[in-house]
Short mmCIF file of C-alpha atoms in Angstrom, two decimals:
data_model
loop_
_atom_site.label_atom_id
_atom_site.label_comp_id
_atom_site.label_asym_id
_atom_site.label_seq_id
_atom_site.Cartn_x
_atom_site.Cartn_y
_atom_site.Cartn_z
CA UNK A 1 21.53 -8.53 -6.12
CA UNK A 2 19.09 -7.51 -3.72
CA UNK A 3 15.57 -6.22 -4.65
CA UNK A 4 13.48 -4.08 -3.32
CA UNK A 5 9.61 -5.08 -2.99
CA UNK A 6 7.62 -2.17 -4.53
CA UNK A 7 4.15 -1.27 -3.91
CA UNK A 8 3.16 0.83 -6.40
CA UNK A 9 1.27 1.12 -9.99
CA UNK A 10 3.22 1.09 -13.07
CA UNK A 11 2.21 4.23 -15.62
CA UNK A 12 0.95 2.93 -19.42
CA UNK A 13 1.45 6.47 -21.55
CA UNK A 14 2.03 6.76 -25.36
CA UNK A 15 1.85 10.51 -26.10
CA UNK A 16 -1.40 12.17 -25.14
CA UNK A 17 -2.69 8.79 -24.12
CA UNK A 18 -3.33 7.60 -20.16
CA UNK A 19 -4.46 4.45 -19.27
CA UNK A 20 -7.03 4.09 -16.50
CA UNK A 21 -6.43 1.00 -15.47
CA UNK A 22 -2.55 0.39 -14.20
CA UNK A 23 -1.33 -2.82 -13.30
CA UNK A 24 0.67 -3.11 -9.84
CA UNK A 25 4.75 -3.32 -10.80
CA UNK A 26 6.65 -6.90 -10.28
CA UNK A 27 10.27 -6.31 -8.84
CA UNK A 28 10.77 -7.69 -6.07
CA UNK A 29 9.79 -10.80 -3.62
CA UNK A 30 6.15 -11.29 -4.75
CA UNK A 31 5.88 -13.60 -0.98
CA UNK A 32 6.91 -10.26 0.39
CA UNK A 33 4.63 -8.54 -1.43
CA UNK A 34 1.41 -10.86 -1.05
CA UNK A 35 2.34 -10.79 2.80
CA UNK A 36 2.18 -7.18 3.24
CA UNK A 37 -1.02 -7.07 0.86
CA UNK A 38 -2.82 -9.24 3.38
CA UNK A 39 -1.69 -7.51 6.48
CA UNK A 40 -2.89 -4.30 4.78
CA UNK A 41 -6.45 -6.02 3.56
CA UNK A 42 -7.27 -6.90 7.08
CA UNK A 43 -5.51 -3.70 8.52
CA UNK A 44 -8.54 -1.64 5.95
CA UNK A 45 -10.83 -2.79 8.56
CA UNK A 46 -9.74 -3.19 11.80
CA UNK A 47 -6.81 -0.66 12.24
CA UNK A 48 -8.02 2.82 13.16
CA UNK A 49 -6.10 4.98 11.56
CA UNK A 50 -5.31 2.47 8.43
CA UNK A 51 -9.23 2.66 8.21
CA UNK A 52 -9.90 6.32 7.98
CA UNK A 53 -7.04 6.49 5.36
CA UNK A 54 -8.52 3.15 3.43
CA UNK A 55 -12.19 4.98 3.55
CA UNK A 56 -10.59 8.55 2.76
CA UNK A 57 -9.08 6.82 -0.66
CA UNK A 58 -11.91 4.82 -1.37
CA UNK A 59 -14.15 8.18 -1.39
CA UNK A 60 -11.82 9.63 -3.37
CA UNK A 61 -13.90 6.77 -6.11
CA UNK A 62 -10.71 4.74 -5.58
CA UNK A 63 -11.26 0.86 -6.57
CA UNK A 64 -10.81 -1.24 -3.54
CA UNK A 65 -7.54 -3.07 -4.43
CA UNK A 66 -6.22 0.17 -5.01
CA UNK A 67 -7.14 1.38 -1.72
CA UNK A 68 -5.69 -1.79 -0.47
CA UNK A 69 -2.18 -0.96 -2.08
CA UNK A 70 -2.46 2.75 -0.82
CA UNK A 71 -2.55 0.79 3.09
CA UNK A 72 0.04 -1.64 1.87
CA UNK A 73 2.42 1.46 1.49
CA UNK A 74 1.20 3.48 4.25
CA UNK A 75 1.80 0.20 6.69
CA UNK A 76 4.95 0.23 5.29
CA UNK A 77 6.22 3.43 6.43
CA UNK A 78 4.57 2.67 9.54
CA UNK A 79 6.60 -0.41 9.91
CA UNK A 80 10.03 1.60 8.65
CA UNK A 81 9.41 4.51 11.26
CA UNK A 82 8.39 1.58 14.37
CA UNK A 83 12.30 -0.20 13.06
CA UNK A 84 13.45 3.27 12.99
CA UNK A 85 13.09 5.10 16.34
CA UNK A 86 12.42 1.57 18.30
CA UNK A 87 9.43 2.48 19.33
CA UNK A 88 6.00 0.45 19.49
CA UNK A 89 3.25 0.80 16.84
CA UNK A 90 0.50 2.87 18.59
CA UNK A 91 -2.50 3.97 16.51
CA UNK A 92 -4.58 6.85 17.40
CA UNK A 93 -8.34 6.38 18.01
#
C-alpha cells in the first residue's frame, strides 16, 4: 500500500480543551519527510519567495520548526505545480 508523506500537525482536543503544542503526524516515508524538511530549512533563508513566506509565519509568533513545516508544504506545491505544467522553478525577487 502506498503512503503518502504528510506535512502537517496532528490536532490533540478533548472537549473544550486545545493543546498548544501539536506534534508533526507520522504516515508516511519519514526519509521523505526529513529530505523535504531540510530542503525547506535551507530554502527559509536563501529562497526569495520561501523567505518572505518563512518571515511572514514567523511574525505571525510562529515557532521556527513550525515555520519550517509551513515551507516544507509550500515547497511542496511548488514542486507538484513545476511536475505539473513542465515548467522550471522560477522565484520572484
Amino acid at each position: 500500500m502506498h503512503r503518502i508523506t504528510r506535512l502537517d500537525a496532528t490536532v490533540t482536543q478533548s472537549g473544550e480543551f486545545e493543546a498548544i503544542h501539536n506534534a508533526m503526524s507520522k504516515p508516511g516515508s519519514p526519509y521523505l519527510r526529513k529530505a523535504v524538511f531540510q530542503a525547506a530549512l535551507i530554502a527559509s533563508f536563501h529562497d526569495p519567495v520561501l523567505s518572505v513566506y518563512y518571515q511572514k509565519k514567523k511574525a505571525e509568533g510562529k515557532h521556527h520548526l513550525t515555520c519550517v513545516v509551513a515551507v516544507a508544504r509550500k515547497m511542496c506545491n511548488i514542486i507538484y505545480a513545476v511536475l505539473k505544467k513542465n515548467q522550471p522553478y522560477v522565484p520572484k525577487a
